[in-house]
Protein backbone atom coordinates (compact mmCIF):
# COMPACT_ATOMS: atom_id res chain seq x y z
CA UNK A 1 0.00 0.00 0.00
CA UNK A 2 1.25 3.43 -1.00
CA UNK A 3 0.50 5.65 2.04
CA UNK A 4 0.94 8.75 -0.07
CA UNK A 5 -1.68 7.85 -2.66
CA UNK A 6 -4.04 5.81 -0.53
CA UNK A 7 -4.03 3.12 -3.29
CA UNK A 8 -3.25 -0.51 -2.56
CA UNK A 9 -1.76 -3.11 -4.92
CA UNK A 10 -1.22 -6.80 -4.09
CA UNK A 11 0.47 -9.54 -6.12
CA UNK A 12 0.72 -13.13 -4.80
CA UNK A 13 1.68 -16.45 -6.37
CA UNK A 14 -1.20 -18.90 -6.84
CA UNK A 15 0.95 -21.77 -5.55
CA UNK A 16 3.80 -21.79 -3.05
CA UNK A 17 5.92 -19.84 -5.52
CA UNK A 18 6.99 -19.81 -9.18
CA UNK A 19 8.53 -23.16 -10.20
CA UNK A 20 11.19 -23.26 -12.90
CA UNK A 21 10.19 -24.83 -16.19
CA UNK A 22 6.46 -24.54 -15.51
CA UNK A 23 3.63 -22.02 -15.93
CA UNK A 24 3.77 -19.36 -13.20
CA UNK A 25 0.49 -17.66 -12.22
CA UNK A 26 -0.13 -14.76 -9.83
CA UNK A 27 -3.24 -13.07 -8.44
CA UNK A 28 -3.30 -9.28 -8.20
CA UNK A 29 -5.62 -6.58 -6.86
CA UNK A 30 -5.88 -2.79 -7.11
CA UNK A 31 -8.20 -0.85 -4.80
CA UNK A 32 -8.73 2.38 -2.83
CA UNK A 33 -7.34 2.07 0.67
CA UNK A 34 -9.91 2.31 3.50
CA UNK A 35 -12.58 3.62 1.15
CA UNK A 36 -10.80 6.82 0.15
CA UNK A 37 -11.94 8.14 -3.21
CA UNK A 38 -9.32 8.14 -5.97
CA UNK A 39 -9.53 7.94 -9.72
CA UNK A 40 -7.35 5.34 -11.50
CA UNK A 41 -7.10 4.93 -15.26
CA UNK A 42 -4.36 2.30 -15.74
CA UNK A 43 -2.11 -0.26 -14.05
CA UNK A 44 0.99 -1.80 -15.63
CA UNK A 45 2.93 -4.88 -14.48
CA UNK A 46 6.66 -4.83 -15.35
CA UNK A 47 8.10 -8.34 -15.60
CA UNK A 48 11.79 -9.16 -16.29
CA UNK A 49 11.95 -11.73 -19.13
CA UNK A 50 14.80 -13.81 -20.52
CA UNK A 51 16.93 -16.83 -19.55
CA UNK A 52 18.77 -15.30 -16.57
CA UNK A 53 18.35 -15.97 -12.85
CA UNK A 54 16.80 -12.52 -12.22
CA UNK A 55 14.23 -12.97 -15.02
CA UNK A 56 10.84 -14.44 -14.17
CA UNK A 57 9.55 -15.64 -17.54
CA UNK A 58 11.00 -16.62 -20.91
CA UNK A 59 11.03 -13.81 -23.48
CA UNK A 60 8.48 -15.71 -25.61
CA UNK A 61 5.74 -13.10 -25.93
CA UNK A 62 3.38 -15.11 -23.72
CA UNK A 63 3.48 -12.94 -20.60
CA UNK A 64 -0.15 -11.94 -19.97
CA UNK A 65 -2.07 -9.77 -17.51
CA UNK A 66 -5.84 -10.28 -17.68
CA UNK A 67 -8.99 -9.30 -15.82
CA UNK A 68 -12.56 -10.54 -16.01
CA UNK A 69 -13.81 -6.98 -15.39
CA UNK A 70 -15.24 -5.81 -18.76
CA UNK A 71 -14.50 -2.16 -17.87
CA UNK A 72 -10.77 -2.65 -18.44
CA UNK A 73 -8.89 -3.16 -21.72
CA UNK A 74 -5.76 -5.31 -21.88
CA UNK A 75 -2.55 -4.71 -23.82
CA UNK A 76 1.04 -6.02 -23.66
CA UNK A 77 4.36 -4.89 -25.10
CA UNK A 78 8.12 -4.96 -24.55
CA UNK A 79 9.58 -1.85 -22.96
CA UNK A 80 12.52 0.02 -24.41
CA UNK A 81 14.59 -2.54 -22.52
CA UNK A 82 13.95 -5.81 -24.42
CA UNK A 83 14.44 -7.82 -21.21
CA UNK A 84 11.25 -6.42 -19.70
CA UNK A 85 7.65 -7.20 -20.62
CA UNK A 86 5.04 -4.58 -19.74
CA UNK A 87 1.42 -5.70 -19.42
CA UNK A 88 -1.17 -2.95 -18.95
CA UNK A 89 -4.85 -2.74 -18.03
CA UNK A 90 -6.57 0.54 -18.98
CA UNK A 91 -10.00 1.72 -17.81
CA UNK A 92 -12.26 2.13 -20.84
CA UNK A 93 -13.72 5.48 -19.67
CA UNK A 94 -10.23 6.94 -19.13
CA UNK A 95 -10.73 7.28 -15.37
CA UNK A 96 -13.63 9.76 -15.38
CA UNK A 97 -15.24 7.72 -12.60
CA UNK A 98 -13.60 7.02 -9.24
CA UNK A 99 -12.30 3.52 -8.54
CA UNK A 100 -14.99 2.15 -6.22
CA UNK A 101 -14.69 -1.58 -6.79
CA UNK A 102 -11.54 -3.63 -6.37
CA UNK A 103 -9.86 -4.54 -9.66
CA UNK A 104 -8.86 -8.24 -9.68
CA UNK A 105 -6.34 -9.37 -12.27
CA UNK A 106 -4.00 -12.29 -13.03
CA UNK A 107 -0.42 -12.48 -14.27
CA UNK A 108 0.82 -15.60 -16.09
CA UNK A 109 3.75 -16.78 -18.19
CA UNK A 110 6.31 -19.57 -18.68
CA UNK A 111 8.89 -19.50 -15.86
CA UNK A 112 12.45 -19.97 -17.17
CA UNK A 113 14.89 -22.69 -16.08
CA UNK A 114 17.21 -20.86 -13.67
CA UNK A 115 16.52 -20.58 -9.94
CA UNK A 116 16.91 -17.08 -8.51
CA UNK A 117 15.33 -13.93 -7.07
CA UNK A 118 13.16 -11.73 -9.30
CA UNK A 119 11.66 -8.26 -8.86
CA UNK A 120 8.23 -7.48 -10.37
CA UNK A 121 6.91 -3.92 -10.19
CA UNK A 122 3.42 -2.48 -10.64
CA UNK A 123 2.87 1.14 -11.72
CA UNK A 124 -0.52 2.84 -11.79
CA UNK A 125 -1.90 6.24 -12.83
CA UNK A 126 -4.09 7.90 -10.21
CA UNK A 127 -5.77 11.22 -9.48
CA UNK A 128 -6.84 12.70 -6.14
CA UNK A 129 -8.65 15.73 -7.60
CA UNK A 130 -11.33 14.08 -9.72
CA UNK A 131 -9.14 13.53 -12.76
CA UNK A 132 -7.79 17.07 -13.22
CA UNK A 133 -4.18 16.01 -12.64
CA UNK A 134 -2.57 12.56 -12.82
CA UNK A 135 0.35 11.07 -10.93
CA UNK A 136 2.16 7.72 -10.96
CA UNK A 137 2.47 5.28 -8.06
CA UNK A 138 4.84 2.29 -7.87
CA UNK A 139 4.88 -0.90 -5.79
CA UNK A 140 7.48 -3.67 -6.00
CA UNK A 141 7.28 -7.40 -5.23
CA UNK A 142 10.07 -9.93 -4.79
CA UNK A 143 9.68 -13.65 -5.62
CA UNK A 144 11.96 -16.70 -5.40
CA UNK A 145 12.01 -19.14 -8.32
CA UNK A 146 12.47 -22.73 -7.12
CA UNK A 147 12.34 -26.29 -8.42
CA UNK A 148 9.01 -28.00 -7.92
CA UNK A 149 8.89 -31.23 -5.87
CA UNK A 150 8.51 -33.88 -8.58
CA UNK A 151 6.59 -36.96 -7.40
CA UNK A 152 5.19 -40.26 -8.70
CA UNK A 153 3.20 -42.41 -6.29
CA UNK A 154 0.20 -44.69 -5.71
CA UNK A 155 0.44 -46.77 -8.89
CA UNK A 156 -2.33 -49.39 -8.81
CA UNK A 157 -4.50 -51.45 -11.14
CA UNK A 158 -8.20 -52.26 -11.13
CA UNK A 159 -10.91 -53.72 -13.30
CA UNK A 160 -12.53 -51.04 -15.49
CA UNK A 161 -15.96 -51.73 -14.01
CA UNK A 162 -14.60 -51.27 -10.43
CA UNK A 163 -12.03 -48.45 -10.68
CA UNK A 164 -11.85 -47.86 -6.91
CA UNK A 165 -11.13 -51.51 -6.00
CA UNK A 166 -7.48 -52.48 -6.36
CA UNK A 167 -6.84 -55.71 -8.24
CA UNK A 168 -3.61 -57.46 -9.29
CA UNK A 169 -4.99 -60.74 -10.70
CA UNK A 170 -6.89 -60.81 -13.99
CA UNK A 171 -8.38 -63.32 -16.38
CA UNK A 172 -6.46 -63.88 -19.64
CA UNK A 173 -7.26 -61.05 -22.06
CA UNK A 174 -9.24 -59.06 -19.47
CA UNK A 175 -8.94 -55.25 -19.69
CA UNK A 176 -6.76 -53.60 -17.02
CA UNK A 177 -7.10 -50.05 -15.66
CA UNK A 178 -3.92 -48.29 -14.50
CA UNK A 179 -4.03 -45.33 -12.10
CA UNK A 180 -1.28 -43.20 -10.52
CA UNK A 181 -0.57 -39.80 -8.96
CA UNK A 182 2.11 -37.46 -10.31
CA UNK A 183 2.82 -33.87 -11.29
CA UNK A 184 4.78 -34.93 -14.36
CA UNK A 185 4.13 -33.61 -17.85
CA UNK A 186 4.26 -36.95 -19.74
CA UNK A 187 3.94 -40.66 -18.92
CA UNK A 188 4.82 -44.00 -20.55
CA UNK A 189 3.88 -47.56 -19.57
CA UNK A 190 6.12 -50.43 -20.69
CA UNK A 191 5.17 -54.12 -20.66
CA UNK A 192 7.85 -56.70 -19.91
CA UNK A 193 9.33 -58.09 -23.12
CA UNK A 194 8.11 -55.24 -25.36
CA UNK A 195 10.43 -52.46 -26.50
CA UNK A 196 7.72 -49.89 -27.29
CA UNK A 197 5.40 -48.42 -24.63
CA UNK A 198 1.80 -49.61 -24.52
CA UNK A 199 0.82 -46.10 -23.42
CA UNK A 200 2.31 -42.64 -23.94
CA UNK A 201 0.44 -39.48 -22.94
CA UNK A 202 -0.33 -36.87 -20.31
CA UNK A 203 -3.24 -38.54 -18.47
CA UNK A 204 -2.68 -40.21 -15.08
CA UNK A 205 -4.84 -43.22 -15.96
CA UNK A 206 -4.99 -45.74 -18.80
CA UNK A 207 -7.07 -48.78 -19.78
CA UNK A 208 -5.06 -51.60 -21.37
CA UNK A 209 -7.59 -53.42 -23.53
CA UNK A 210 -5.33 -56.32 -24.60
CA UNK A 211 -4.83 -57.63 -21.06
CA UNK A 212 -2.30 -60.34 -20.12
CA UNK A 213 -2.13 -64.11 -20.60
CA UNK A 214 0.59 -64.85 -18.00
CA UNK A 215 2.28 -63.16 -15.04
CA UNK A 216 3.66 -59.83 -16.31
CA UNK A 217 5.53 -56.81 -14.93
CA UNK A 218 4.74 -53.26 -16.08
CA UNK A 219 6.99 -50.20 -15.72
CA UNK A 220 5.61 -46.66 -15.48
CA UNK A 221 7.90 -43.77 -16.41
CA UNK A 222 6.97 -40.21 -15.42
CA UNK A 223 8.75 -37.26 -17.06
CA UNK A 224 8.67 -33.68 -15.80
CA UNK A 225 9.55 -30.96 -18.28
CA UNK A 226 7.79 -27.97 -19.79
CA UNK A 227 7.15 -28.85 -23.44
CA UNK A 228 6.47 -25.21 -24.31
CA UNK A 229 10.04 -24.14 -23.46
CA UNK A 230 11.47 -25.44 -26.76
CA UNK A 231 12.48 -22.73 -29.18
CA UNK A 232 12.80 -19.99 -26.54
CA UNK A 233 16.52 -19.36 -26.84
CA UNK A 234 17.62 -22.18 -24.50
CA UNK A 235 20.13 -24.83 -25.53
CA UNK A 236 19.41 -28.54 -25.88
CA UNK A 237 21.72 -29.14 -22.91
CA UNK A 238 19.63 -26.81 -20.74
CA UNK A 239 16.51 -28.59 -21.94
CA UNK A 240 17.93 -32.02 -21.04
CA UNK A 241 19.01 -30.77 -17.62
CA UNK A 242 15.48 -29.49 -17.01
CA UNK A 243 13.98 -32.94 -17.71
CA UNK A 244 13.52 -35.25 -14.70
CA UNK A 245 12.22 -38.83 -14.59
CA UNK A 246 10.72 -41.14 -11.97
CA UNK A 247 9.80 -44.84 -12.28
CA UNK A 248 7.36 -47.28 -10.67
CA UNK A 249 6.72 -50.97 -11.39
CA UNK A 250 3.80 -53.32 -10.75
CA UNK A 251 3.53 -57.09 -11.32
CA UNK A 252 0.19 -58.60 -12.32
CA UNK A 253 -0.81 -62.26 -12.31
CA UNK A 254 -3.44 -64.42 -13.98
CA UNK A 255 -5.15 -67.41 -12.41
CA UNK A 256 -5.22 -69.32 -15.71
CA UNK A 257 -1.99 -68.55 -17.62
CA UNK A 258 -1.83 -69.28 -21.35
CA UNK A 259 1.38 -71.01 -22.39
CA UNK A 260 2.71 -70.07 -25.79
CA UNK A 261 3.62 -72.74 -28.34
CA UNK A 262 7.36 -73.30 -28.68
CA UNK A 263 8.65 -72.47 -32.16
CA UNK A 264 11.92 -73.91 -33.51
CA UNK A 265 14.09 -71.42 -35.38
CA UNK A 266 17.63 -71.48 -36.72
CA UNK A 267 18.69 -69.16 -33.89
CA UNK A 268 17.86 -71.83 -31.28
CA UNK A 269 21.09 -72.99 -29.59
CA UNK A 270 20.73 -76.50 -28.20
CA UNK A 271 24.36 -77.03 -27.22
CA UNK A 272 24.45 -79.14 -24.07
CA UNK A 273 20.66 -79.56 -23.94
CA UNK A 274 19.53 -82.61 -21.96
CA UNK A 275 16.35 -84.34 -20.96
CA UNK A 276 15.83 -87.11 -18.46
CA UNK A 277 14.74 -90.31 -20.22
CA UNK A 278 11.87 -89.09 -22.41
CA UNK A 279 9.89 -92.15 -23.59
CA UNK A 280 7.12 -90.58 -25.68
CA UNK A 281 6.56 -89.90 -29.34
CA UNK A 282 7.38 -91.92 -32.46
CA UNK A 283 9.99 -94.60 -31.70
CA UNK A 284 12.82 -94.82 -34.22
CA UNK A 285 14.02 -98.41 -34.83
CA UNK A 286 17.82 -98.58 -35.03
CA UNK A 287 17.97 -102.23 -36.06
CA UNK A 288 21.44 -103.78 -35.87
CA UNK A 289 23.16 -100.63 -37.11
CA UNK A 290 25.21 -98.30 -34.98
CA UNK A 291 23.86 -95.30 -36.92
CA UNK A 292 20.80 -94.31 -38.90
CA UNK A 293 19.93 -91.45 -41.24
CA UNK A 294 16.37 -90.12 -41.11
CA UNK A 295 14.24 -87.13 -42.11
CA UNK A 296 11.39 -85.56 -40.10
CA UNK A 297 8.26 -84.04 -41.68
CA UNK A 298 7.23 -81.68 -38.83
CA UNK A 299 8.69 -79.35 -36.22
CA UNK A 300 9.38 -81.02 -32.89
CA UNK A 301 12.05 -82.69 -30.76
CA UNK A 302 14.22 -85.79 -31.23
CA UNK A 303 15.33 -87.57 -28.08
CA UNK A 304 17.92 -90.30 -27.53
CA UNK A 305 18.45 -92.46 -24.42
CA UNK A 306 21.39 -94.82 -23.96
CA UNK A 307 21.58 -97.32 -21.09
CA UNK A 308 24.60 -99.46 -20.19
CA UNK A 309 23.67 -103.03 -19.30
CA UNK A 310 25.18 -105.79 -17.07
CA UNK A 311 28.74 -106.97 -16.74
CA UNK A 312 31.49 -106.03 -14.36
CA UNK A 313 33.98 -104.82 -16.95
CA UNK A 314 34.24 -100.99 -16.90
CA UNK A 315 33.00 -99.54 -20.18
CA UNK A 316 31.91 -96.22 -21.69
CA UNK A 317 29.47 -95.33 -24.44
CA UNK A 318 27.99 -92.33 -26.18
CA UNK A 319 25.14 -91.29 -28.40
CA UNK A 320 25.31 -88.43 -30.87
CA UNK A 321 22.61 -86.56 -32.76
CA UNK A 322 23.51 -84.34 -35.74
CA UNK A 323 20.99 -82.12 -37.53
CA UNK A 324 21.42 -81.01 -41.17
CA UNK A 325 19.38 -78.23 -42.71
CA UNK A 326 19.66 -77.27 -46.39
CA UNK A 327 22.68 -79.55 -46.71
CA UNK A 328 24.58 -77.95 -43.83
CA UNK A 329 25.17 -79.28 -40.33
CA UNK A 330 23.33 -77.00 -37.87
CA UNK A 331 23.59 -78.65 -34.47
CA UNK A 332 25.30 -81.61 -32.82
CA UNK A 333 24.61 -83.02 -29.36
CA UNK A 334 26.78 -85.74 -27.82
CA UNK A 335 26.32 -87.38 -24.42
CA UNK A 336 28.36 -90.13 -22.71
CA UNK A 337 27.15 -92.98 -20.52
CA UNK A 338 29.15 -95.42 -18.49
CA UNK A 339 28.97 -98.64 -16.54
CA UNK A 340 31.53 -99.24 -13.76
CA UNK A 341 32.01 -101.63 -10.85
CA UNK A 342 32.86 -100.08 -7.49
CA UNK A 343 34.40 -102.16 -4.67
CA UNK A 344 32.36 -101.65 -1.53
CA UNK A 345 32.70 -102.78 2.08
CA UNK A 346 32.92 -106.53 2.53
CA UNK A 347 34.65 -106.90 -0.86
CA UNK A 348 31.30 -106.61 -2.63
CA UNK A 349 31.04 -104.99 -6.04
CA UNK A 350 28.45 -102.29 -6.82
CA UNK A 351 27.71 -101.67 -10.50
CA UNK A 352 27.03 -98.00 -11.28
CA UNK A 353 25.24 -97.18 -14.51
CA UNK A 354 24.86 -93.63 -15.81
CA UNK A 355 22.51 -93.26 -18.78
CA UNK A 356 23.09 -90.76 -21.57
CA UNK A 357 20.26 -88.50 -22.72
CA UNK A 358 20.15 -85.95 -25.55
CA UNK A 359 17.35 -83.80 -26.90
CA UNK A 360 17.39 -81.61 -29.99
CA UNK A 361 14.81 -79.27 -31.53
CA UNK A 362 14.22 -79.97 -35.21
CA UNK A 363 12.23 -78.39 -38.03
CA UNK A 364 10.18 -79.96 -40.80
CA UNK A 365 12.47 -81.20 -43.59
CA UNK A 366 15.58 -81.57 -41.39
CA UNK A 367 17.87 -84.54 -42.01
CA UNK A 368 19.26 -86.27 -38.89
CA UNK A 369 22.07 -88.75 -38.26
CA UNK A 370 21.63 -90.86 -35.11
CA UNK A 371 24.67 -92.65 -33.73
CA UNK A 372 25.44 -94.86 -30.73
CA UNK A 373 28.75 -96.49 -29.75
CA UNK A 374 30.19 -98.42 -26.82
CA UNK A 375 33.89 -98.99 -26.25
CA UNK A 376 35.75 -101.22 -23.81
CA UNK A 377 38.84 -99.99 -21.96
CA UNK A 378 40.96 -101.54 -24.72
CA UNK A 379 39.19 -99.48 -27.37
CA UNK A 380 37.31 -102.43 -28.83
CA UNK A 381 33.89 -101.48 -30.21
CA UNK A 382 31.19 -103.71 -28.72
CA UNK A 383 27.90 -104.53 -30.38
CA UNK A 384 26.17 -105.51 -27.17
CA UNK A 385 26.18 -104.41 -23.57
CA UNK A 386 23.93 -101.41 -24.04
CA UNK A 387 20.38 -100.44 -24.96
CA UNK A 388 19.50 -97.37 -27.04
CA UNK A 389 16.11 -95.73 -27.67
CA UNK A 390 15.33 -92.91 -30.10
CA UNK A 391 12.05 -90.97 -30.23
CA UNK A 392 10.56 -88.19 -32.37
CA UNK A 393 8.02 -85.94 -30.63
CA UNK A 394 6.28 -83.87 -33.35
CA UNK A 395 4.30 -80.70 -32.74
CA UNK A 396 1.08 -81.78 -34.36
CA UNK A 397 1.12 -84.43 -37.06
CA UNK A 398 4.46 -85.70 -38.31
CA UNK A 399 6.40 -88.82 -39.26
CA UNK A 400 9.93 -90.18 -39.62
CA UNK A 401 11.33 -91.14 -43.06
CA UNK A 402 14.29 -93.56 -42.97
CA UNK A 403 16.86 -92.62 -45.62
Short mmCIF file of N, CA and C in Angstrom, two decimals, residues 119-122 138-143:
data_model
loop_
_atom_site.label_atom_id
_atom_site.label_comp_id
_atom_site.label_asym_id
_atom_site.label_seq_id
_atom_site.Cartn_x
_atom_site.Cartn_y
_atom_site.Cartn_z
N UNK A 119 12.39 -9.44 -9.32
CA UNK A 119 11.66 -8.26 -8.86
C UNK A 119 10.61 -7.89 -9.91
N UNK A 120 9.34 -7.87 -9.50
CA UNK A 120 8.23 -7.48 -10.37
C UNK A 120 7.64 -6.20 -9.80
N UNK A 121 7.45 -5.20 -10.66
CA UNK A 121 6.91 -3.92 -10.19
C UNK A 121 5.56 -3.63 -10.86
N UNK A 122 4.72 -2.91 -10.13
CA UNK A 122 3.42 -2.48 -10.64
C UNK A 122 3.36 -0.94 -10.57
N UNK A 138 4.06 3.50 -7.59
CA UNK A 138 4.84 2.29 -7.87
C UNK A 138 4.87 1.40 -6.64
N UNK A 139 4.67 0.10 -6.86
CA UNK A 139 4.88 -0.90 -5.79
C UNK A 139 5.69 -2.05 -6.35
N UNK A 140 6.59 -2.61 -5.55
CA UNK A 140 7.48 -3.67 -6.00
C UNK A 140 7.26 -4.94 -5.19
N UNK A 141 7.48 -6.09 -5.86
CA UNK A 141 7.28 -7.40 -5.23
C UNK A 141 8.46 -8.30 -5.59
N UNK A 142 8.93 -9.04 -4.61
CA UNK A 142 10.07 -9.93 -4.79
C UNK A 142 9.61 -11.38 -4.68
N UNK A 143 10.05 -12.23 -5.62
CA UNK A 143 9.68 -13.65 -5.62
C UNK A 143 10.93 -14.51 -5.81
#
